[in-house]
Short mmCIF file of C-alpha atoms in Angstrom, two decimals:
data_model
loop_
_atom_site.label_atom_id
_atom_site.label_comp_id
_atom_site.label_asym_id
_atom_site.label_seq_id
_atom_site.Cartn_x
_atom_site.Cartn_y
_atom_site.Cartn_z
CA MET A 14 32.50 58.84 -11.47
CA ARG A 15 33.99 55.32 -11.53
CA ALA A 16 34.17 55.23 -7.70
CA ARG A 17 30.51 56.23 -7.48
CA ALA A 18 29.51 53.41 -9.86
CA THR A 19 31.53 50.92 -7.84
CA ILE A 20 29.89 52.04 -4.58
CA LEU A 21 26.40 51.90 -6.11
CA GLY A 22 27.13 48.43 -7.47
CA ALA A 23 28.28 47.24 -4.05
CA LEU A 24 25.20 48.71 -2.35
CA SER A 25 22.93 47.08 -4.93
CA SER A 26 24.59 43.72 -4.32
CA ILE A 27 24.17 44.09 -0.57
CA ALA A 28 20.49 44.96 -1.02
CA VAL A 29 19.90 41.91 -3.20
CA LEU A 30 21.63 39.67 -0.67
CA ALA A 31 19.60 41.14 2.20
CA VAL A 32 16.32 40.57 0.36
CA GLY A 33 17.35 37.01 -0.54
CA TRP A 34 18.36 36.35 3.05
CA GLN A 35 14.98 37.58 4.30
CA LEU A 36 13.06 35.51 1.76
CA GLY A 37 15.08 32.45 2.69
CA ALA A 38 14.39 32.99 6.38
CA ASP A 39 10.65 33.34 5.68
CA GLY A 40 10.72 30.13 3.61
CA GLN A 41 12.46 28.23 6.40
CA GLN A 42 9.85 29.44 8.91
CA SER A 43 7.04 28.24 6.61
CA GLU A 44 8.70 24.84 6.10
CA THR A 45 9.22 24.43 9.85
CA THR A 46 5.57 25.19 10.58
CA THR A 47 4.41 22.85 7.81
CA SER A 48 6.62 19.96 8.90
CA ASP A 49 5.65 20.43 12.56
CA THR A 50 1.98 20.33 11.64
CA ALA A 51 2.46 17.26 9.44
CA ALA A 52 4.21 15.48 12.31
CA GLY A 53 1.11 15.94 14.46
CA SER A 54 2.06 18.81 16.74
CA ALA A 55 0.04 21.97 16.29
CA PRO A 56 2.03 25.19 15.98
CA THR A 57 1.34 27.74 18.68
CA SER A 58 1.70 30.80 16.48
CA THR A 59 2.21 31.82 12.91
CA VAL A 60 4.65 34.54 11.88
CA THR A 61 3.06 37.06 9.54
CA PRO A 62 5.23 39.68 7.84
CA SER A 63 3.96 43.22 8.37
CA ALA A 64 4.27 46.22 6.09
CA ASP A 65 7.61 47.03 7.75
CA ALA A 66 10.02 44.48 6.26
CA GLY A 67 12.05 44.31 9.47
CA SER A 68 9.27 43.29 11.84
CA SER A 69 6.68 40.56 12.12
CA THR A 70 3.69 39.88 14.32
CA ALA A 71 2.66 36.61 15.94
CA THR A 72 -0.98 35.58 15.59
CA PRO A 73 -2.63 32.49 17.01
CA ALA A 74 -2.59 29.57 14.61
CA PRO A 75 -5.80 27.72 13.85
CA THR A 76 -6.18 24.47 15.69
CA PRO A 77 -6.12 21.46 13.38
CA SER A 78 -9.40 19.60 13.04
CA ALA A 79 -9.66 15.84 13.24
CA SER A 80 -8.73 14.08 10.03
CA ALA A 81 -11.12 11.84 8.15
CA SER A 82 -9.36 8.71 9.40
CA GLU A 83 -9.87 9.84 13.02
CA THR A 84 -13.56 10.65 12.65
CA THR A 85 -14.70 7.63 10.65
CA THR A 86 -15.37 4.38 12.41
CA SER A 87 -14.34 2.23 9.45
CA ALA A 88 -11.17 3.44 7.77
CA VAL A 89 -10.65 2.58 4.11
CA SER A 90 -8.15 -0.07 3.06
CA GLY A 91 -7.24 -1.44 -0.34
CA THR A 92 -5.41 -0.82 -3.60
CA PHE A 93 -6.50 1.98 -5.92
CA THR A 94 -5.23 2.68 -9.43
CA GLY A 95 -5.06 6.23 -10.72
CA THR A 96 -5.96 7.25 -14.24
CA SER A 97 -3.32 7.00 -16.94
CA VAL A 98 -2.03 10.49 -17.74
CA HIS A 99 -0.63 11.14 -21.22
CA THR A 100 2.43 13.39 -21.62
CA ARG A 101 4.46 14.17 -24.71
CA PHE A 102 7.10 11.75 -23.41
CA GLY A 103 4.75 8.84 -22.66
CA ASP A 104 2.02 7.81 -20.25
CA VAL A 105 2.23 7.82 -16.45
CA GLN A 106 0.04 5.82 -14.06
CA VAL A 107 0.36 5.09 -10.36
CA GLN A 108 -1.29 2.74 -7.90
CA ILE A 109 -1.65 3.34 -4.17
CA THR A 110 -2.08 1.02 -1.23
CA VAL A 111 -4.13 2.28 1.70
CA GLN A 112 -4.26 0.60 5.10
CA ASP A 113 -6.72 1.88 7.70
CA GLY A 114 -7.04 5.23 5.95
CA ILE A 115 -3.27 5.78 5.73
CA LEU A 116 -1.36 5.86 2.45
CA SER A 117 1.15 3.04 2.91
CA ASP A 118 2.63 2.61 -0.59
CA VAL A 119 2.75 4.22 -4.02
CA THR A 120 3.74 2.16 -7.05
CA ALA A 121 4.43 3.57 -10.50
CA LEU A 122 2.70 1.22 -12.93
CA GLN A 123 3.83 3.18 -15.97
CA LEU A 124 6.33 6.02 -16.42
CA THR A 125 7.36 8.10 -19.41
CA ASP A 126 9.28 5.94 -21.85
CA GLN A 127 9.42 7.70 -25.22
CA ASP A 128 13.21 7.50 -25.37
CA SER A 129 16.18 6.60 -23.18
CA ARG A 130 16.33 10.13 -21.73
CA SER A 131 12.67 9.95 -20.69
CA VAL A 132 13.31 6.60 -19.02
CA SER A 133 16.35 8.00 -17.21
CA ILE A 134 14.45 11.04 -15.97
CA SER A 135 11.49 8.93 -14.81
CA ASN A 136 13.74 6.45 -13.02
CA ARG A 137 15.37 9.33 -11.16
CA ALA A 138 12.13 11.16 -10.32
CA ALA A 139 9.84 8.27 -9.30
CA PRO A 140 11.60 7.32 -6.01
CA ILE A 141 11.79 10.99 -4.97
CA LEU A 142 8.10 11.55 -5.70
CA ARG A 143 7.16 8.33 -3.87
CA GLN A 144 9.08 9.36 -0.77
CA GLU A 145 7.63 12.87 -0.75
CA VAL A 146 4.07 11.61 -1.26
CA LEU A 147 4.34 9.05 1.54
CA SER A 148 5.75 11.71 3.88
CA ALA A 149 3.05 14.24 2.98
CA GLN A 150 0.26 11.63 2.76
CA SER A 151 -1.13 13.62 -0.18
CA ALA A 152 -0.42 14.72 -3.74
CA ASN A 153 0.45 18.19 -2.49
CA VAL A 154 4.22 17.98 -3.02
CA HIS A 155 6.73 19.80 -5.20
CA SER A 156 7.69 18.59 -8.66
CA VAL A 157 11.12 17.07 -9.13
CA SER A 158 13.46 19.53 -10.82
CA GLY A 159 14.22 18.46 -14.37
CA ALA A 160 11.26 16.08 -14.45
CA THR A 161 8.32 18.46 -14.74
CA TYR A 162 6.22 16.41 -17.17
CA THR A 163 6.76 13.18 -15.24
CA SER A 164 6.13 14.87 -11.88
CA ASN A 165 2.91 16.58 -12.96
CA ALA A 166 1.54 13.41 -14.57
CA TYR A 167 2.57 11.29 -11.54
CA LEU A 168 0.82 13.65 -9.14
CA THR A 169 -2.29 13.87 -11.34
CA SER A 170 -2.59 10.08 -11.48
CA LEU A 171 -1.91 9.92 -7.74
CA GLN A 172 -4.67 12.43 -7.00
CA SER A 173 -7.07 10.30 -9.06
CA ALA A 174 -6.22 7.25 -6.96
CA LEU A 175 -6.54 9.26 -3.72
CA ASP A 176 -9.96 10.50 -4.84
CA GLN A 177 -11.06 6.89 -5.48
CA ALA A 178 -9.92 5.97 -1.97
CA GLY A 179 -11.72 8.96 -0.50
CA LEU A 180 -8.53 10.42 0.94
#
């Protein structure tokens, strides 16, 4: 009986590892396609998992359309300030600089500051968020782990500024 439980435990562990491995591989494929598209090269196909977990099918990827900065004759430039977003740890507000329709800088005008821990978390999260936003050229980035309130408020204020700029 004990041997059977040990074998079942080992098989369960192997199954969990296999599923995790597959999910990780799918996530890496998605990240590769996303980063390739963001860099300007269109992917030639997209991998779509089928009902059979061990196989996938390739389908043609949609061709990217021209961005707003490519289709407009006069690209926007200037500095735009997002709305101040209130969190339980303090207010957050960002300002963006746009040059020829491209997001060139993000500045945190105000970060959470209720206590020293809030300040520490904000000081750690702000440079990471700035870098991710500039790379993505949008507010569509992941929150910083351990700084959920700051991240969500930062990205909300950022989206407000991007909307003002028409980006």
